[in-house]
Coordinates of C-alpha atoms in Angstrom, one line a residue:
M52 CA 58.1 -56.9 9.9
T53 CA 57.1 -54.1 12.4
N54 CA 58.7 -53.9 15.8
P55 CA 56.4 -54.7 18.7
E56 CA 55.3 -51.9 21.0
P57 CA 57.6 -51.8 24.0
S58 CA 56.0 -52.9 27.3
A59 CA 55.1 -50.5 30.1
A60 CA 57.9 -52.0 32.1
S61 CA 60.4 -51.1 29.4
D62 CA 59.2 -47.4 29.4
A63 CA 59.3 -47.3 33.2
A64 CA 62.9 -48.6 33.1
D65 CA 63.9 -46.0 30.6
L66 CA 62.3 -43.3 32.8
A67 CA 64.1 -44.6 35.9
K68 CA 67.4 -43.8 34.1
F69 CA 66.6 -40.2 34.6
G70 CA 65.8 -40.5 38.3
Y71 CA 62.0 -40.7 38.2
K72 CA 59.4 -43.3 39.0
E73 CA 56.2 -43.7 36.9
A74 CA 53.6 -41.3 38.3
L75 CA 51.3 -40.8 35.2
E76 CA 49.4 -43.4 33.2
R77 CA 50.8 -44.2 29.8
R78 CA 47.8 -44.0 27.5
T79 CA 49.0 -41.8 24.6
G80 CA 49.5 -43.6 21.3
R81 CA 50.8 -42.5 17.9
F82 CA 47.7 -40.6 16.6
A83 CA 47.1 -39.0 20.0
S84 CA 50.7 -37.8 20.1
F85 CA 50.3 -36.4 16.6
A86 CA 47.0 -34.8 17.5
V87 CA 48.6 -33.1 20.5
A88 CA 51.3 -31.5 18.3
F89 CA 48.8 -30.7 15.5
A90 CA 46.2 -29.2 17.8
F91 CA 48.8 -26.8 19.4
V92 CA 49.9 -25.7 15.9
S93 CA 46.2 -25.4 14.9
I94 CA 46.3 -23.9 11.4
A95 CA 42.6 -23.1 11.5
T96 CA 43.2 -21.0 14.6
G97 CA 46.4 -19.3 13.4
I98 CA 45.2 -18.5 9.8
F99 CA 41.7 -17.4 10.9
T100 CA 43.3 -15.1 13.5
T101 CA 46.2 -13.6 11.6
Y102 CA 45.3 -13.6 7.9
G103 CA 43.8 -10.2 8.2
S104 CA 46.9 -8.8 9.9
V105 CA 49.0 -10.1 7.0
L106 CA 46.7 -8.4 4.4
N107 CA 47.2 -5.1 6.3
S108 CA 50.9 -5.4 6.9
S109 CA 52.1 -7.1 3.8
G110 CA 49.2 -7.4 1.4
P111 CA 48.3 -10.8 -0.3
M112 CA 51.9 -11.3 -1.4
G113 CA 52.7 -11.8 2.3
I114 CA 51.4 -15.4 2.1
W115 CA 54.6 -16.4 0.3
T116 CA 56.4 -16.1 3.6
W117 CA 54.5 -19.2 4.8
P118 CA 56.5 -21.9 2.9
I119 CA 59.8 -20.3 4.2
A120 CA 58.5 -20.3 7.8
T121 CA 57.4 -23.9 7.4
I122 CA 60.8 -25.0 6.2
G123 CA 62.4 -23.1 9.1
Q124 CA 60.1 -24.6 11.7
L125 CA 60.4 -28.0 10.2
A126 CA 64.2 -27.8 10.8
V127 CA 63.6 -26.7 14.4
A128 CA 61.2 -29.7 14.8
F129 CA 63.8 -32.1 13.7
V130 CA 66.4 -30.7 16.1
L131 CA 63.9 -30.8 19.0
G132 CA 62.9 -34.3 18.0
A133 CA 66.5 -35.4 18.3
L134 CA 66.5 -34.1 21.9
A135 CA 63.1 -35.6 22.7
A136 CA 64.4 -39.0 21.6
R137 CA 67.3 -38.8 23.9
I138 CA 65.6 -37.3 26.9
P139 CA 62.0 -38.6 26.9
V140 CA 60.9 -36.9 30.1
T141 CA 58.0 -34.6 30.9
G142 CA 59.2 -31.0 31.1
Y143 CA 60.6 -30.7 27.5
H144 CA 62.7 -27.4 27.2
Y145 CA 63.3 -27.3 31.0
Q146 CA 64.5 -30.9 31.0
W147 CA 66.7 -30.6 27.9
M148 CA 68.5 -27.4 29.1
S149 CA 68.8 -28.6 32.7
R150 CA 70.4 -31.9 31.8
L151 CA 72.6 -30.8 28.9
A152 CA 73.7 -27.3 30.0
N153 CA 73.0 -26.8 33.7
P154 CA 70.0 -26.6 36.0
I155 CA 70.2 -22.9 36.4
L156 CA 69.8 -22.3 32.6
G157 CA 67.3 -25.1 32.6
W158 CA 65.2 -23.3 35.2
I159 CA 65.3 -20.0 33.3
L160 CA 64.2 -21.7 30.1
G161 CA 61.5 -23.6 32.0
W162 CA 60.2 -20.4 33.4
I163 CA 60.1 -18.7 30.0
S164 CA 58.2 -21.8 28.7
F165 CA 55.8 -21.5 31.5
T166 CA 55.2 -17.8 30.9
F167 CA 54.6 -18.6 27.2
L168 CA 52.1 -21.3 28.0
A169 CA 50.3 -19.1 30.6
I170 CA 49.6 -16.3 28.1
V171 CA 49.2 -18.2 24.8
V172 CA 46.1 -20.1 26.2
C173 CA 44.5 -16.7 26.9
A174 CA 45.4 -15.5 23.4
V175 CA 44.0 -18.5 21.7
D176 CA 40.8 -18.7 23.7
Y177 CA 40.2 -14.9 23.5
T178 CA 39.8 -15.3 19.8
I179 CA 36.6 -17.3 20.2
A180 CA 35.1 -14.6 22.4
S181 CA 36.3 -11.5 20.6
T182 CA 36.3 -12.5 16.9
I183 CA 34.1 -15.6 16.2
F184 CA 31.2 -15.7 18.6
P185 CA 30.0 -12.2 17.8
V186 CA 29.8 -13.2 14.1
L187 CA 28.5 -16.7 14.7
L188 CA 25.8 -15.7 17.2
H189 CA 25.1 -12.2 15.8
Y190 CA 25.8 -10.0 18.8
E191 CA 27.9 -6.9 19.4
G192 CA 31.1 -7.9 21.2
T193 CA 32.5 -5.8 24.0
P194 CA 35.7 -6.3 26.1
T195 CA 33.6 -7.3 29.1
I196 CA 31.7 -10.0 27.2
A197 CA 34.9 -11.3 25.6
W198 CA 36.5 -11.5 29.1
L199 CA 33.6 -13.5 30.5
V200 CA 33.3 -15.9 27.6
T201 CA 37.1 -16.5 27.5
G202 CA 37.0 -17.1 31.2
A203 CA 34.3 -19.7 30.8
V204 CA 36.2 -21.5 28.0
L205 CA 39.3 -21.6 30.2
L206 CA 37.3 -23.2 33.0
L207 CA 35.8 -25.8 30.8
Q208 CA 39.3 -26.8 29.5
A209 CA 40.6 -27.0 33.0
L210 CA 37.8 -29.3 34.1
L211 CA 38.8 -31.7 31.3
V212 CA 42.5 -31.5 32.0
G213 CA 42.1 -31.8 35.7
F214 CA 39.6 -34.6 35.9
S215 CA 40.3 -36.9 33.0
T216 CA 43.3 -37.2 30.7
P217 CA 41.5 -39.9 28.6
W218 CA 38.5 -37.7 28.0
A219 CA 40.8 -34.7 27.2
E220 CA 42.6 -36.8 24.6
R221 CA 39.3 -38.1 23.2
V222 CA 38.0 -34.6 22.8
N223 CA 41.3 -33.5 21.2
N224 CA 41.5 -36.4 18.8
T225 CA 38.0 -35.9 17.7
F226 CA 38.4 -32.1 17.1
V227 CA 41.7 -32.6 15.3
S228 CA 40.1 -35.2 13.0
L229 CA 37.3 -32.7 12.2
E230 CA 39.8 -29.9 11.6
L231 CA 41.8 -32.0 9.2
I232 CA 38.7 -33.1 7.3
G233 CA 37.3 -29.6 7.4
M234 CA 40.4 -27.8 6.1
V235 CA 40.9 -30.3 3.3
S236 CA 37.2 -30.0 2.3
L237 CA 37.2 -26.2 2.4
T238 CA 40.4 -26.0 0.3
V239 CA 39.0 -28.3 -2.4
L240 CA 35.6 -26.6 -2.4
L241 CA 37.1 -23.1 -2.7
L242 CA 39.3 -24.0 -5.6
V243 CA 36.6 -26.0 -7.5
V244 CA 33.7 -23.5 -7.0
A245 CA 35.9 -20.4 -7.6
A246 CA 37.3 -22.0 -10.8
V247 CA 33.8 -23.0 -12.1
R248 CA 32.4 -19.6 -11.5
G249 CA 35.5 -17.9 -13.0
E250 CA 36.1 -16.1 -9.7
M251 CA 39.8 -17.0 -9.4
D252 CA 42.1 -14.0 -9.5
F253 CA 45.7 -15.2 -9.9
S254 CA 46.9 -11.6 -9.8
N255 CA 46.0 -11.6 -6.1
L256 CA 48.8 -14.0 -5.4
F257 CA 51.3 -11.3 -6.3
S258 CA 49.4 -8.2 -5.2
K259 CA 50.7 -5.9 -2.5
G260 CA 47.2 -4.7 -1.8
A261 CA 47.1 -1.2 -0.2
I262 CA 50.8 -1.4 0.8
P263 CA 53.1 1.0 -1.1
A264 CA 55.5 -0.6 -3.5
E265 CA 58.3 1.6 -2.4
G266 CA 60.3 0.0 0.4
Y267 CA 58.0 -3.1 0.3
W268 CA 61.0 -5.6 0.3
D269 CA 63.1 -3.6 2.8
F270 CA 64.4 -5.4 5.8
G271 CA 63.6 -2.3 7.9
D272 CA 65.6 -0.3 10.4
L273 CA 66.4 -0.6 14.1
T274 CA 62.8 -0.2 15.3
T275 CA 60.7 -1.3 12.3
A276 CA 60.5 -4.4 10.0
G277 CA 59.7 -4.0 6.3
P278 CA 56.2 -4.8 5.0
W279 CA 56.9 -8.1 3.4
M280 CA 59.0 -9.2 6.4
L281 CA 56.1 -8.7 8.7
G282 CA 54.2 -11.4 6.7
F283 CA 56.5 -14.0 8.3
L284 CA 54.5 -13.5 11.6
L285 CA 51.6 -15.5 10.0
G286 CA 53.8 -18.7 10.0
A287 CA 55.8 -17.7 13.1
F288 CA 52.6 -17.4 15.2
T289 CA 50.8 -20.4 13.7
I290 CA 53.5 -23.1 13.4
V291 CA 54.6 -23.3 17.0
G292 CA 53.9 -25.6 19.9
F293 CA 54.6 -28.9 18.0
E294 CA 57.0 -29.9 20.7
S295 CA 54.1 -30.1 23.1
A296 CA 54.0 -33.8 22.3
A297 CA 57.4 -34.1 24.1
N298 CA 55.8 -32.7 27.3
L299 CA 53.6 -35.8 27.4
A300 CA 56.6 -38.1 27.1
E301 CA 55.8 -39.9 30.4
E302 CA 52.3 -40.6 29.2
T303 CA 53.3 -41.8 25.8
N304 CA 54.0 -45.4 24.8
D305 CA 57.5 -45.7 23.2
P306 CA 58.1 -41.9 23.5
E307 CA 61.6 -42.1 22.0
R308 CA 60.2 -43.2 18.7
V309 CA 56.6 -41.8 18.7
V310 CA 57.2 -38.2 20.0
P311 CA 59.8 -37.0 17.4
R312 CA 57.8 -38.3 14.5
A313 CA 54.6 -36.7 15.9
M314 CA 56.5 -33.4 16.0
W315 CA 57.8 -33.2 12.5
Q316 CA 54.7 -34.8 10.9
A317 CA 52.5 -32.2 12.6
V318 CA 54.7 -29.4 11.2
L319 CA 54.8 -30.9 7.7
A320 CA 51.0 -31.5 7.7
S321 CA 50.2 -28.1 9.0
G322 CA 52.6 -26.4 6.6
V323 CA 51.4 -28.1 3.4
L324 CA 47.6 -28.0 4.3
G325 CA 47.8 -24.5 5.7
F326 CA 49.5 -23.1 2.6
L327 CA 47.1 -24.8 0.2
F328 CA 44.2 -23.3 2.2
I329 CA 45.8 -19.8 2.2
L330 CA 46.3 -20.0 -1.6
A331 CA 42.7 -21.0 -2.1
V332 CA 41.4 -18.1 0.1
T333 CA 43.6 -15.6 -1.7
L334 CA 42.7 -16.7 -5.1
A335 CA 39.0 -16.4 -4.2
A336 CA 39.4 -13.2 -2.2
G337 CA 38.1 -10.7 -4.8
D338 CA 39.3 -7.2 -3.9
P339 CA 42.1 -7.7 -1.3
I340 CA 42.1 -4.1 -0.3
A341 CA 38.4 -4.2 0.7
L342 CA 38.9 -7.6 2.3
A343 CA 41.7 -6.2 4.5
E344 CA 39.2 -3.9 6.2
S345 CA 37.1 -6.9 7.5
G346 CA 37.5 -8.3 11.0
T347 CA 36.8 -11.8 9.7
P348 CA 38.3 -12.0 6.2
I349 CA 38.5 -15.8 6.0
A350 CA 34.8 -16.1 6.9
D351 CA 33.9 -13.4 4.3
V352 CA 35.7 -15.2 1.5
I353 CA 34.0 -18.5 2.4
E354 CA 30.6 -16.9 2.6
K355 CA 31.0 -15.1 -0.7
T356 CA 32.2 -18.2 -2.5
L357 CA 30.4 -21.1 -0.8
G358 CA 27.4 -19.5 0.9
S359 CA 26.4 -18.5 4.4
A360 CA 25.7 -22.1 5.5
V361 CA 29.3 -23.2 4.7
A362 CA 30.6 -20.0 6.3
T363 CA 28.7 -20.9 9.5
L364 CA 30.2 -24.4 9.4
L365 CA 33.6 -22.9 9.0
L366 CA 33.1 -20.8 12.1
V367 CA 32.0 -23.8 14.1
M368 CA 35.0 -25.8 12.9
V369 CA 37.3 -22.9 13.9
V370 CA 35.7 -22.8 17.4
L371 CA 36.3 -26.5 17.8
A372 CA 39.9 -26.1 16.6
I373 CA 40.6 -23.3 18.9
F374 CA 39.1 -25.2 21.8
A375 CA 41.4 -28.2 21.1
C376 CA 44.3 -25.8 20.7
G377 CA 43.6 -24.2 24.1
L378 CA 43.0 -27.6 25.7
V379 CA 46.4 -28.9 24.5
I380 CA 48.2 -25.7 25.6
M381 CA 46.7 -26.2 29.1
I382 CA 47.7 -29.8 29.2
T383 CA 51.2 -28.8 28.3
G384 CA 51.4 -25.9 30.8
V385 CA 50.1 -28.1 33.6
R386 CA 52.6 -30.9 32.8
L387 CA 55.5 -28.4 32.8
T388 CA 54.3 -26.9 36.2
W389 CA 54.1 -30.5 37.6
A390 CA 57.6 -31.4 36.2
M391 CA 59.3 -28.4 37.7
S392 CA 57.5 -28.9 41.0
R393 CA 58.5 -32.6 41.1
D394 CA 62.1 -31.3 41.1
K395 CA 61.2 -28.8 43.8
R396 CA 61.9 -25.9 41.4
F397 CA 58.5 -24.1 41.2
P398 CA 57.0 -21.7 43.7
G399 CA 54.7 -23.8 46.0
W400 CA 56.0 -27.0 44.6
Q401 CA 54.8 -29.0 47.6
Q402 CA 51.2 -28.7 46.3
W403 CA 51.7 -28.7 42.5
S404 CA 53.9 -31.9 42.5
Q405 CA 51.0 -34.0 43.7
I406 CA 49.1 -36.5 41.4
S407 CA 45.5 -37.0 42.3
P408 CA 45.0 -40.6 43.4
K409 CA 41.4 -40.5 42.1
F410 CA 41.8 -38.8 38.7
H411 CA 45.5 -39.7 38.1
T412 CA 46.2 -36.2 36.9
P413 CA 48.2 -33.2 38.4
L414 CA 44.9 -31.7 39.6
K415 CA 46.4 -29.1 41.9
A416 CA 48.8 -27.9 39.2
T417 CA 45.7 -27.6 36.9
V418 CA 44.0 -25.4 39.4
L419 CA 47.1 -23.1 39.7
Y420 CA 47.5 -22.9 35.9
V421 CA 43.8 -21.9 35.2
V422 CA 43.8 -19.4 38.1
L423 CA 46.9 -17.7 36.7
A424 CA 45.5 -17.7 33.2
E425 CA 42.3 -16.1 34.5
L426 CA 44.4 -13.5 36.2
I427 CA 46.4 -12.6 33.1
L428 CA 43.1 -12.5 31.2
A429 CA 41.6 -10.0 33.7
I430 CA 44.7 -7.8 33.4
F431 CA 44.2 -7.5 29.7
S432 CA 40.4 -7.6 29.7
Q433 CA 39.6 -4.0 29.1
S434 CA 42.5 -3.3 26.7
E435 CA 41.4 -2.4 23.1
T436 CA 44.7 -3.9 21.9
A437 CA 44.6 -6.9 24.1
L438 CA 44.5 -9.5 21.3
F439 CA 47.5 -8.1 19.5
T440 CA 49.5 -7.8 22.8
L441 CA 48.6 -11.4 23.7
F442 CA 49.5 -12.8 20.3
G443 CA 52.7 -10.7 20.2
A444 CA 54.0 -12.2 23.4
A445 CA 52.8 -15.6 22.3
T446 CA 54.9 -15.3 19.1
L447 CA 58.0 -13.8 20.7
L448 CA 58.4 -16.3 23.5
P449 CA 58.6 -19.6 21.5
A450 CA 61.2 -18.0 19.2
V451 CA 63.3 -17.4 22.3
M452 CA 62.7 -21.0 23.5
Y453 CA 63.5 -22.5 20.2
A454 CA 66.7 -20.4 19.7
S455 CA 68.0 -21.3 23.2
T456 CA 67.4 -25.1 22.7
V457 CA 68.8 -25.2 19.2
V458 CA 72.0 -23.4 20.4
L459 CA 72.2 -26.0 23.2
Y460 CA 71.9 -28.8 20.6
L461 CA 74.6 -27.2 18.4
I462 CA 77.0 -27.0 21.4
K463 CA 76.3 -30.5 22.7
R464 CA 75.5 -32.5 19.6
K465 CA 78.9 -34.3 19.4
S466 CA 78.7 -35.5 22.9
L467 CA 75.0 -36.6 22.8
P468 CA 74.4 -40.4 23.1
V469 CA 73.2 -41.9 19.8
S470 CA 69.5 -42.8 19.6
D471 CA 68.6 -45.8 17.5
K472 CA 65.0 -44.7 17.3
F473 CA 65.4 -41.1 15.9
N474 CA 68.5 -39.2 14.8
L475 CA 69.4 -36.8 12.1
G476 CA 72.4 -38.7 10.8
A477 CA 74.1 -37.1 7.8
W478 CA 71.3 -34.4 7.6
E479 CA 72.3 -33.0 11.0
I480 CA 74.5 -30.1 9.8
P481 CA 72.2 -29.0 7.0
V482 CA 69.2 -29.1 9.3
L483 CA 71.0 -27.2 12.0
A484 CA 72.1 -24.5 9.5
V485 CA 68.5 -24.0 8.3
A486 CA 67.2 -23.9 11.9
V487 CA 69.8 -21.3 13.0
V488 CA 69.4 -19.0 10.0
W489 CA 65.6 -19.1 10.4
L490 CA 65.6 -18.4 14.1
V491 CA 68.1 -15.5 13.8
F492 CA 65.9 -14.0 11.2
E493 CA 62.7 -14.6 13.1
L494 CA 64.0 -13.0 16.3
S495 CA 65.1 -10.0 14.3
L496 CA 61.5 -9.3 13.4
F497 CA 60.6 -8.6 17.0
R498 CA 62.6 -5.4 17.0
D499 CA 59.5 -3.8 15.4
S500 CA 58.0 -1.2 17.8
S501 CA 54.5 -2.8 17.5
F502 CA 55.9 -5.5 19.9
K503 CA 56.7 -3.0 22.7
E504 CA 53.9 -4.2 25.0
A505 CA 54.7 -7.9 24.3
W506 CA 58.4 -7.2 25.3
A507 CA 57.0 -5.5 28.5
Y508 CA 55.1 -8.6 29.5
V509 CA 58.2 -10.8 28.8
I510 CA 60.4 -8.5 30.9
V511 CA 58.0 -8.5 33.8
M512 CA 57.7 -12.3 33.9
V513 CA 61.4 -12.7 33.6
V514 CA 62.0 -10.4 36.5
I515 CA 59.5 -12.4 38.6
G516 CA 61.3 -15.6 37.7
A517 CA 64.7 -14.1 38.4
C518 CA 63.6 -13.2 41.9
Y519 CA 62.5 -16.7 42.6
L520 CA 65.6 -18.2 41.1
G521 CA 67.7 -15.9 43.4
Y522 CA 65.7 -17.2 46.3
L523 CA 66.5 -20.8 45.2
L524 CA 70.2 -20.2 44.9
A525 CA 70.3 -18.3 48.2
T526 CA 68.6 -21.1 50.1
R527 CA 69.9 -24.2 48.3
G528 CA 73.1 -23.1 46.5
K529 CA 74.0 -24.5 43.0
S530 CA 74.4 -28.0 44.4
G531 CA 70.8 -27.9 45.6
L532 CA 69.5 -27.6 42.0
T533 CA 71.2 -30.8 40.7
M534 CA 68.8 -32.8 38.5
P535 CA 67.5 -36.2 39.7
G536 CA 69.4 -39.0 37.9
M537 CA 71.9 -36.5 36.4
G538 CA 74.6 -39.1 36.7
S539 CA 73.0 -41.4 34.3
I540 CA 73.1 -39.1 31.3
D541 CA 76.6 -37.8 32.4
A542 CA 77.8 -41.4 32.3
E543 CA 76.4 -41.8 28.8
L544 CA 78.1 -38.7 27.6
E545 CA 81.4 -39.7 29.2
A546 CA 81.2 -43.2 27.6
E547 CA 80.6 -41.7 24.2
A548 CA 83.5 -39.3 24.6
A549 CA 85.7 -42.2 25.7
K550 CA 84.9 -44.0 22.5
D551 CA 86.1 -41.1 20.4

């Protein structure tokens, strides 16, 4: 017998424990929650964008880093899911850190999360304009054209997010379904056709390509990471954002149960399907050294093996997947802006905390978010290395967010109230160990000098945030940053401690 879906009144009562009244409509169900997490991860986007970089940094053998990254991110997803089940409130990392550590640290992590979401939407949408459209529509791309096209894509996503959450979810659900069907179909077709034609080259799976064998496995030094180690960036960039489902907690039915499962299921599905697809592409790649010189290696392999018509369909599918990914990123960024503004923690919060009575969305927060994204895009628009800089920052920031939150869970886990809808049980210690080891290793990769500009962006945004935090502390003091409903969770923690 399955448990009945809890009523809206029950979800509203749960939210009230954290000091908030229902302000958003609860429409998100199980598949929609999974689709949000899966769309943010978007294996079609990540693999299409970074597979060529792996060939150049690590050779085909770099793909074997993917399963390790999947296991590491799956462990992180379980930990974040355990927090999402206990604090089902819009604002995810900001809420978790604020309520379980302190509001100052919570604000810092919230700001870092915002800076990540502001730049990653540009990085993702920029791929459509700079890499895919020139090949699909047969024109010569320039930085100016890429800027204009990306700006138009951002605006279209903002219109969906700002004017209709139901329509945004319908578009996302449809595009995620097409991505799942398309990735499975392409993987099977590649393996079958390549096998029938005798074009499978198993030696590719263990080839270093043009990368010298000497020092290939080295960890690197203080300013460089070894060739194989850089291959981990394929999984580190792609398998992120799964916790975006938690940022729609106040729009999800039974979020304590639905959101954690959506998170780990999205990581598992992305990890397994993504690796099978990478294996199929690598087996059918032909000469990996020649392929590494291409700007669109995935499309080249598909066209060589399955023909130009299928390659065109691949590009269309990738465009849809990227659009869905950017759409979900924007939804997540807007909800975080709104959540911090609701607590009077965001610059200009008086405007961004409002919910449109007509559209039932944070419309003004959407306008702010898209204007900021367009500004970031304009700053990077004429840079020849814009895409790498954007992706570098978009890979670095989530690693910082995940590490901070996992450390928080590690410190607070014994005092957390037990959830009867999702908890790690006896697997808690092993899962935490895997998550910590993975995140320490991942963060160590960003010492590589190629991330210099990405670090510069992070530092600039942190300084801006620090200035505003200083203003908040000067005008309100620490007591003025207390979270709404803080007493409710403190009481639960104290009750659990008393039992022990």
